[in-house]
């Protein structure tokens, strides 16, 4: 069965510091992986996705993620946090059956300190 | 502007009073889906539809109904709402490409439902 685990329900960084949000997946087949961001009172917006092309995926707003099969990880990073990055971040894997639903992690809330 | 819209955005109702949350997309997407978001659980799929008149259950379908009579609309119906259906609901849509799970799902702004 496919699943996603996000380590840390809350992550706090200083403005300008590195952002690292962790995501580990479980899948018996090559996965399609996604990172979504949810700003307060808004829907989910796609940051980036991995579809088996390049292992290092660049997304919007300066975020990127690296697919590491040996570690079953897809961690999200950004070199320098901005106050506007404060939001909740969700990692998801696409279920490879007829539903093609997204299986989400429980989310990580990023706090950015001035 | 390409978007998924939901109405209402906020709703407070009482147990047993039937309600419908509408979802509409203007991107000509075949695939549409409903999710609910609860604290600490992420999002879970309720129902999905691969095209007009084709719907199927997701992980948490109990207490919900859907219909897909037109490609652009995918309403969520709660025939007899209960307090455990208090949640944040998201509609999503994507292109449908068979054998591929790589399609990006686009989400609506969410509907916050409170059942008293």
PDB file of C-alpha atoms in Angstrom:
ATOM      1  CA  UNK A   1       0.000   0.000   0.000  1.00  0.00           C
ATOM      2  CA  UNK A   2       1.207   3.494  -0.744  1.00  0.00           C
ATOM      3  CA  UNK A   3       1.639   5.998   2.057  1.00  0.00           C
ATOM      4  CA  UNK A   4       3.383   9.238   2.925  1.00  0.00           C
ATOM      5  CA  UNK A   5       4.963  10.302   6.197  1.00  0.00           C
ATOM      6  CA  UNK A   6       5.872  13.877   6.977  1.00  0.00           C
ATOM      7  CA  UNK A   7       8.223  14.263   9.928  1.00  0.00           C
ATOM      8  CA  UNK A   8       7.438  17.242  12.093  1.00  0.00           C
ATOM      9  CA  UNK A   9       3.995  18.783  12.269  1.00  0.00           C
ATOM     10  CA  UNK A  10       5.598  22.185  12.877  1.00  0.00           C
ATOM     11  CA  UNK A  11       8.906  23.562  11.654  1.00  0.00           C
ATOM     12  CA  UNK A  12      10.195  26.975  12.695  1.00  0.00           C
ATOM     13  CA  UNK A  13      13.022  28.810  10.912  1.00  0.00           C
ATOM     14  CA  UNK A  14      14.413  32.311  10.908  1.00  0.00           C
ATOM     15  CA  UNK A  15      13.970  34.502   7.886  1.00  0.00           C
ATOM     16  CA  UNK A  16      16.894  33.856   5.542  1.00  0.00           C
ATOM     17  CA  UNK A  17      17.612  30.385   6.938  1.00  0.00           C
ATOM     18  CA  UNK A  18      17.420  27.102   5.081  1.00  0.00           C
ATOM     19  CA  UNK A  19      14.018  25.450   4.892  1.00  0.00           C
ATOM     20  CA  UNK A  20      13.928  21.639   5.034  1.00  0.00           C
ATOM     21  CA  UNK A  21      10.604  19.815   5.158  1.00  0.00           C
ATOM     22  CA  UNK A  22      10.826  16.048   5.286  1.00  0.00           C
ATOM     23  CA  UNK A  23       8.729  13.542   3.379  1.00  0.00           C
ATOM     24  CA  UNK A  24       9.161   9.782   3.181  1.00  0.00           C
ATOM     25  CA  UNK A  25       6.996   7.588   1.025  1.00  0.00           C
ATOM     26  CA  UNK A  26       6.120   3.947   0.779  1.00  0.00           C
ATOM     27  CA  UNK A  27       5.341   2.517  -2.627  1.00  0.00           C
ATOM     28  CA  UNK A  28       5.828  -0.822  -4.326  1.00  0.00           C
ATOM     29  CA  UNK A  29       5.937   0.831  -7.740  1.00  0.00           C
ATOM     30  CA  UNK A  30       7.777   3.913  -8.980  1.00  0.00           C
ATOM     31  CA  UNK A  31       5.805   6.749  -7.442  1.00  0.00           C
ATOM     32  CA  UNK A  32       4.561  10.078  -8.639  1.00  0.00           C
ATOM     33  CA  UNK A  33       5.201  12.536  -5.800  1.00  0.00           C
ATOM     34  CA  UNK A  34       3.880  16.013  -5.172  1.00  0.00           C
ATOM     35  CA  UNK A  35       4.375  18.912  -2.811  1.00  0.00           C
ATOM     36  CA  UNK A  36       1.454  21.262  -2.277  1.00  0.00           C
ATOM     37  CA  UNK A  37       1.320  24.460  -0.218  1.00  0.00           C
ATOM     38  CA  UNK A  38      -1.747  25.788   1.593  1.00  0.00           C
ATOM     39  CA  UNK A  39      -1.789  29.421   2.649  1.00  0.00           C
ATOM     40  CA  UNK A  40      -4.279  30.456   5.333  1.00  0.00           C
ATOM     41  CA  UNK A  41      -7.872  30.276   4.153  1.00  0.00           C
ATOM     42  CA  UNK A  42      -6.872  29.151   0.696  1.00  0.00           C
ATOM     43  CA  UNK A  43      -6.890  25.964  -1.314  1.00  0.00           C
ATOM     44  CA  UNK A  44      -3.862  23.854  -2.137  1.00  0.00           C
ATOM     45  CA  UNK A  45      -1.400  25.048  -4.728  1.00  0.00           C
ATOM     46  CA  UNK A  46       1.097  22.791  -6.468  1.00  0.00           C
ATOM     47  CA  UNK A  47       4.715  23.594  -5.633  1.00  0.00           C
ATOM     48  CA  UNK A  48       6.362  20.843  -7.640  1.00  0.00           C
ATOM     49  CA  UNK A  49       6.013  17.217  -8.697  1.00  0.00           C
ATOM     50  CA  UNK A  50       8.240  14.254  -9.467  1.00  0.00           C
ATOM     51  CA  UNK A  51       7.258  12.138 -12.454  1.00  0.00           C
ATOM     52  CA  UNK A  52      10.425  10.032 -12.971  1.00  0.00           C
ATOM     53  CA  UNK A  53      12.224  12.464 -15.254  1.00  0.00           C
ATOM     54  CA  UNK A  54      14.859  14.325 -13.217  1.00  0.00           C
ATOM     55  CA  UNK A  55      15.478  13.392  -9.582  1.00  0.00           C
ATOM     56  CA  UNK A  56      16.015  17.033  -8.613  1.00  0.00           C
ATOM     57  CA  UNK A  57      12.790  18.885  -9.185  1.00  0.00           C
ATOM     58  CA  UNK A  58      12.535  22.652  -9.161  1.00  0.00           C
ATOM     59  CA  UNK A  59       9.270  24.288  -8.269  1.00  0.00           C
ATOM     60  CA  UNK A  60       7.767  27.682  -7.766  1.00  0.00           C
ATOM     61  CA  UNK A  61       8.865  30.302  -5.249  1.00  0.00           C
ATOM     62  CA  UNK A  62      12.433  28.962  -5.087  1.00  0.00           C
ATOM     63  CA  UNK A  63      11.537  25.539  -3.695  1.00  0.00           C
ATOM     64  CA  UNK A  64      13.040  22.301  -4.884  1.00  0.00           C
ATOM     65  CA  UNK A  65      12.905  18.647  -3.890  1.00  0.00           C
ATOM     66  CA  UNK A  66      15.137  15.671  -4.524  1.00  0.00           C
ATOM     67  CA  UNK A  67      13.813  12.186  -5.125  1.00  0.00           C
ATOM     68  CA  UNK A  68      16.029   9.608  -3.410  1.00  0.00           C
ATOM     69  CA  UNK A  69      14.889   6.098  -4.119  1.00  0.00           C
ATOM     70  CA  UNK A  70      17.421   4.495  -1.758  1.00  0.00           C
ATOM     71  CA  UNK A  71      16.047   6.552   1.127  1.00  0.00           C
ATOM     72  CA  UNK A  72      12.413   6.581  -0.104  1.00  0.00           C
ATOM     73  CA  UNK A  73      12.460  10.319   0.487  1.00  0.00           C
ATOM     74  CA  UNK A  74      11.289  13.442  -1.281  1.00  0.00           C
ATOM     75  CA  UNK A  75      12.345  16.276   1.017  1.00  0.00           C
ATOM     76  CA  UNK A  76      11.449  19.869   0.184  1.00  0.00           C
ATOM     77  CA  UNK A  77      14.084  22.591   0.513  1.00  0.00           C
ATOM     78  CA  UNK A  78      14.535  26.281  -0.012  1.00  0.00           C
ATOM     79  CA  UNK A  79      17.897  27.980   0.558  1.00  0.00           C
ATOM     80  CA  UNK A  80      16.552  31.129   2.193  1.00  0.00           C
ATOM     81  CA  UNK A  81      13.193  31.410   3.938  1.00  0.00           C
ATOM     82  CA  UNK A  82      10.977  34.413   3.393  1.00  0.00           C
ATOM     83  CA  UNK A  83       8.166  35.563   5.646  1.00  0.00           C
ATOM     84  CA  UNK A  84       5.713  34.844   2.838  1.00  0.00           C
ATOM     85  CA  UNK A  85       6.677  31.140   2.966  1.00  0.00           C
ATOM     86  CA  UNK A  86       4.748  30.694   6.192  1.00  0.00           C
ATOM     87  CA  UNK A  87       2.070  28.150   5.324  1.00  0.00           C
ATOM     88  CA  UNK A  88       1.190  24.479   5.612  1.00  0.00           C
ATOM     89  CA  UNK A  89       2.953  22.087   3.279  1.00  0.00           C
ATOM     90  CA  UNK A  90       1.666  18.719   2.162  1.00  0.00           C
ATOM     91  CA  UNK A  91       3.545  15.898   0.533  1.00  0.00           C
ATOM     92  CA  UNK A  92       1.446  13.479  -1.528  1.00  0.00           C
ATOM     93  CA  UNK A  93       1.836  10.345  -3.614  1.00  0.00           C
ATOM     94  CA  UNK A  94      -0.466   9.427  -6.463  1.00  0.00           C
ATOM     95  CA  UNK A  95      -2.200   6.112  -5.912  1.00  0.00           C
ATOM     96  CA  UNK A  96      -1.574   3.840  -8.843  1.00  0.00           C
ATOM     97  CA  UNK A  97      -5.031   2.379  -9.298  1.00  0.00           C
ATOM     98  CA  UNK A  98      -8.185   3.461 -11.069  1.00  0.00           C
ATOM     99  CA  UNK A  99      -8.839   6.205  -8.530  1.00  0.00           C
ATOM    100  CA  UNK A 100      -5.558   8.056  -9.154  1.00  0.00           C
ATOM    101  CA  UNK A 101      -6.243   9.797  -5.897  1.00  0.00           C
ATOM    102  CA  UNK A 102      -3.606  11.683  -4.002  1.00  0.00           C
ATOM    103  CA  UNK A 103      -2.538  10.142  -0.704  1.00  0.00           C
ATOM    104  CA  UNK A 104      -1.485  12.991   1.529  1.00  0.00           C
ATOM    105  CA  UNK A 105       0.805  13.232   4.497  1.00  0.00           C
ATOM    106  CA  UNK A 106      -0.497  14.915   7.606  1.00  0.00           C
ATOM    107  CA  UNK A 107       1.133  18.219   6.724  1.00  0.00           C
ATOM    108  CA  UNK A 108       3.906  20.410   8.131  1.00  0.00           C
ATOM    109  CA  UNK A 109       3.233  23.948   9.244  1.00  0.00           C
ATOM    110  CA  UNK A 110       6.170  26.219   8.491  1.00  0.00           C
ATOM    111  CA  UNK A 111       6.672  29.201  10.768  1.00  0.00           C
ATOM    112  CA  UNK A 112       9.121  31.911   9.715  1.00  0.00           C
ATOM    113  CA  UNK A 113      10.549  34.128  12.457  1.00  0.00           C
ATOM    114  CA  UNK A 114      11.654  37.663  11.626  1.00  0.00           C
TER     115      UNK A 114
ATOM    116  CA  UNK B   1      -8.716  32.497 -15.450  1.00  0.00           C
ATOM    117  CA  UNK B   2      -8.433  28.734 -15.033  1.00  0.00           C
ATOM    118  CA  UNK B   3      -9.920  27.786 -11.715  1.00  0.00           C
ATOM    119  CA  UNK B   4     -11.964  25.496  -9.526  1.00  0.00           C
ATOM    120  CA  UNK B   5     -14.751  27.243  -7.631  1.00  0.00           C
ATOM    121  CA  UNK B   6     -16.692  26.026  -4.637  1.00  0.00           C
ATOM    122  CA  UNK B   7     -19.807  27.358  -2.965  1.00  0.00           C
ATOM    123  CA  UNK B   8     -20.482  28.121  -0.261  1.00  0.00           C
ATOM    124  CA  UNK B   9     -17.108  28.858   1.308  1.00  0.00           C
ATOM    125  CA  UNK B  10     -18.494  28.648   4.830  1.00  0.00           C
ATOM    126  CA  UNK B  11     -21.576  26.841   6.073  1.00  0.00           C
ATOM    127  CA  UNK B  12     -23.020  26.218   9.505  1.00  0.00           C
ATOM    128  CA  UNK B  13     -25.942  23.813   9.621  1.00  0.00           C
ATOM    129  CA  UNK B  14     -27.765  21.468  11.968  1.00  0.00           C
ATOM    130  CA  UNK B  15     -27.843  17.693  12.123  1.00  0.00           C
ATOM    131  CA  UNK B  16     -30.076  16.121   9.515  1.00  0.00           C
ATOM    132  CA  UNK B  17     -30.609  19.132   7.252  1.00  0.00           C
ATOM    133  CA  UNK B  18     -29.709  18.168   3.706  1.00  0.00           C
ATOM    134  CA  UNK B  19     -27.101  20.314   2.016  1.00  0.00           C
ATOM    135  CA  UNK B  20     -25.181  20.541  -1.239  1.00  0.00           C
ATOM    136  CA  UNK B  21     -21.722  21.962  -1.820  1.00  0.00           C
ATOM    137  CA  UNK B  22     -21.166  22.903  -5.430  1.00  0.00           C
ATOM    138  CA  UNK B  23     -17.930  22.536  -7.366  1.00  0.00           C
ATOM    139  CA  UNK B  24     -17.262  23.847 -10.847  1.00  0.00           C
ATOM    140  CA  UNK B  25     -14.155  23.920 -13.047  1.00  0.00           C
ATOM    141  CA  UNK B  26     -13.540  25.806 -16.299  1.00  0.00           C
ATOM    142  CA  UNK B  27     -10.533  23.803 -17.542  1.00  0.00           C
ATOM    143  CA  UNK B  28     -12.461  21.066 -19.377  1.00  0.00           C
ATOM    144  CA  UNK B  29     -10.991  18.471 -17.016  1.00  0.00           C
ATOM    145  CA  UNK B  30     -12.338  14.959 -17.116  1.00  0.00           C
ATOM    146  CA  UNK B  31     -11.280  13.965 -13.590  1.00  0.00           C
ATOM    147  CA  UNK B  32     -12.843  15.536 -10.498  1.00  0.00           C
ATOM    148  CA  UNK B  33     -12.584  14.601  -6.870  1.00  0.00           C
ATOM    149  CA  UNK B  34     -13.703  15.564  -3.375  1.00  0.00           C
ATOM    150  CA  UNK B  35     -11.439  15.499  -0.331  1.00  0.00           C
ATOM    151  CA  UNK B  36     -11.960  16.340   3.299  1.00  0.00           C
ATOM    152  CA  UNK B  37      -9.223  17.799   5.470  1.00  0.00           C
ATOM    153  CA  UNK B  38      -9.084  17.133   9.180  1.00  0.00           C
ATOM    154  CA  UNK B  39      -6.338  18.213  11.610  1.00  0.00           C
ATOM    155  CA  UNK B  40      -3.475  15.741  11.765  1.00  0.00           C
ATOM    156  CA  UNK B  41      -4.955  13.553   9.024  1.00  0.00           C
ATOM    157  CA  UNK B  42      -4.105  15.476   5.876  1.00  0.00           C
ATOM    158  CA  UNK B  43      -6.638  15.180   3.065  1.00  0.00           C
ATOM    159  CA  UNK B  44      -8.679  12.074   2.396  1.00  0.00           C
ATOM    160  CA  UNK B  45     -10.607  11.339  -0.753  1.00  0.00           C
ATOM    161  CA  UNK B  46     -14.396  11.057  -0.484  1.00  0.00           C
ATOM    162  CA  UNK B  47     -15.506  10.426  -4.070  1.00  0.00           C
ATOM    163  CA  UNK B  48     -14.065  10.833  -7.514  1.00  0.00           C
ATOM    164  CA  UNK B  49     -15.296  10.964 -11.095  1.00  0.00           C
ATOM    165  CA  UNK B  50     -13.405  10.089 -14.240  1.00  0.00           C
ATOM    166  CA  UNK B  51     -15.979  11.620 -16.563  1.00  0.00           C
ATOM    167  CA  UNK B  52     -19.659  12.450 -16.950  1.00  0.00           C
ATOM    168  CA  UNK B  53     -21.858   9.824 -15.306  1.00  0.00           C
ATOM    169  CA  UNK B  54     -18.795   7.925 -13.995  1.00  0.00           C
ATOM    170  CA  UNK B  55     -18.252   8.182 -10.256  1.00  0.00           C
ATOM    171  CA  UNK B  56     -16.704   5.954  -7.607  1.00  0.00           C
ATOM    172  CA  UNK B  57     -16.034   5.858  -3.883  1.00  0.00           C
ATOM    173  CA  UNK B  58     -12.839   7.065  -2.308  1.00  0.00           C
ATOM    174  CA  UNK B  59     -11.586   6.283   1.175  1.00  0.00           C
ATOM    175  CA  UNK B  60     -14.307   7.942   3.260  1.00  0.00           C
ATOM    176  CA  UNK B  61     -17.580   7.922   1.246  1.00  0.00           C
ATOM    177  CA  UNK B  62     -20.034   7.159   4.084  1.00  0.00           C
ATOM    178  CA  UNK B  63     -22.660   9.862   4.465  1.00  0.00           C
ATOM    179  CA  UNK B  64     -21.915  11.529   1.125  1.00  0.00           C
ATOM    180  CA  UNK B  65     -23.322  11.400  -2.376  1.00  0.00           C
ATOM    181  CA  UNK B  66     -22.097  12.894  -5.633  1.00  0.00           C
ATOM    182  CA  UNK B  67     -23.314  13.265  -9.183  1.00  0.00           C
ATOM    183  CA  UNK B  68     -21.610  14.180 -12.450  1.00  0.00           C
ATOM    184  CA  UNK B  69     -24.251  15.200 -14.977  1.00  0.00           C
ATOM    185  CA  UNK B  70     -22.078  17.800 -16.661  1.00  0.00           C
ATOM    186  CA  UNK B  71     -18.342  17.783 -17.220  1.00  0.00           C
ATOM    187  CA  UNK B  72     -17.728  21.041 -15.377  1.00  0.00           C
ATOM    188  CA  UNK B  73     -19.783  20.381 -12.221  1.00  0.00           C
ATOM    189  CA  UNK B  74     -19.334  17.873  -9.422  1.00  0.00           C
ATOM    190  CA  UNK B  75     -21.600  18.627  -6.439  1.00  0.00           C
ATOM    191  CA  UNK B  76     -21.177  16.989  -3.048  1.00  0.00           C
ATOM    192  CA  UNK B  77     -24.413  16.107  -1.284  1.00  0.00           C
ATOM    193  CA  UNK B  78     -24.874  15.420   2.414  1.00  0.00           C
ATOM    194  CA  UNK B  79     -28.348  13.921   2.734  1.00  0.00           C
ATOM    195  CA  UNK B  80     -28.386  13.891   6.543  1.00  0.00           C
ATOM    196  CA  UNK B  81     -25.332  15.678   7.923  1.00  0.00           C
ATOM    197  CA  UNK B  82     -23.907  14.676  11.284  1.00  0.00           C
ATOM    198  CA  UNK B  83     -21.388  16.429  13.552  1.00  0.00           C
ATOM    199  CA  UNK B  84     -18.591  14.047  12.480  1.00  0.00           C
ATOM    200  CA  UNK B  85     -18.858  15.564   9.011  1.00  0.00           C
ATOM    201  CA  UNK B  86     -17.665  18.907  10.346  1.00  0.00           C
ATOM    202  CA  UNK B  87     -14.569  19.459   8.246  1.00  0.00           C
ATOM    203  CA  UNK B  88     -12.865  21.451   5.515  1.00  0.00           C
ATOM    204  CA  UNK B  89     -13.826  20.177   2.071  1.00  0.00           C
ATOM    205  CA  UNK B  90     -11.858  20.557  -1.147  1.00  0.00           C
ATOM    206  CA  UNK B  91     -12.853  19.873  -4.694  1.00  0.00           C
ATOM    207  CA  UNK B  92     -10.112  19.119  -7.208  1.00  0.00           C
ATOM    208  CA  UNK B  93      -9.886  18.495 -10.940  1.00  0.00           C
ATOM    209  CA  UNK B  94      -7.310  17.315 -13.450  1.00  0.00           C
ATOM    210  CA  UNK B  95      -6.900  16.120 -16.969  1.00  0.00           C
ATOM    211  CA  UNK B  96      -7.465  12.406 -17.332  1.00  0.00           C
ATOM    212  CA  UNK B  97      -4.723  10.361 -18.950  1.00  0.00           C
ATOM    213  CA  UNK B  98      -5.196   6.648 -18.540  1.00  0.00           C
ATOM    214  CA  UNK B  99      -2.389   4.671 -16.882  1.00  0.00           C
ATOM    215  CA  UNK B 100      -0.841   7.829 -15.498  1.00  0.00           C
ATOM    216  CA  UNK B 101      -0.963   9.226 -12.011  1.00  0.00           C
ATOM    217  CA  UNK B 102       1.239  12.164 -12.852  1.00  0.00           C
ATOM    218  CA  UNK B 103      -1.502  14.621 -13.668  1.00  0.00           C
ATOM    219  CA  UNK B 104      -1.610  17.695 -11.502  1.00  0.00           C
ATOM    220  CA  UNK B 105      -4.787  18.097  -9.494  1.00  0.00           C
ATOM    221  CA  UNK B 106      -6.035  21.676  -9.167  1.00  0.00           C
ATOM    222  CA  UNK B 107      -7.843  22.504  -5.961  1.00  0.00           C
ATOM    223  CA  UNK B 108     -10.711  24.808  -5.142  1.00  0.00           C
ATOM    224  CA  UNK B 109     -10.537  27.277  -2.231  1.00  0.00           C
ATOM    225  CA  UNK B 110     -12.300  24.984   0.201  1.00  0.00           C
ATOM    226  CA  UNK B 111     -15.630  24.897   2.033  1.00  0.00           C
ATOM    227  CA  UNK B 112     -15.597  24.964   5.811  1.00  0.00           C
ATOM    228  CA  UNK B 113     -18.614  23.042   7.075  1.00  0.00           C
ATOM    229  CA  UNK B 114     -19.819  22.979  10.667  1.00  0.00           C
ATOM    230  CA  UNK B 115     -22.611  20.593  11.623  1.00  0.00           C
ATOM    231  CA  UNK B 116     -24.182  21.336  15.010  1.00  0.00           C
TER     232      UNK B 116
END
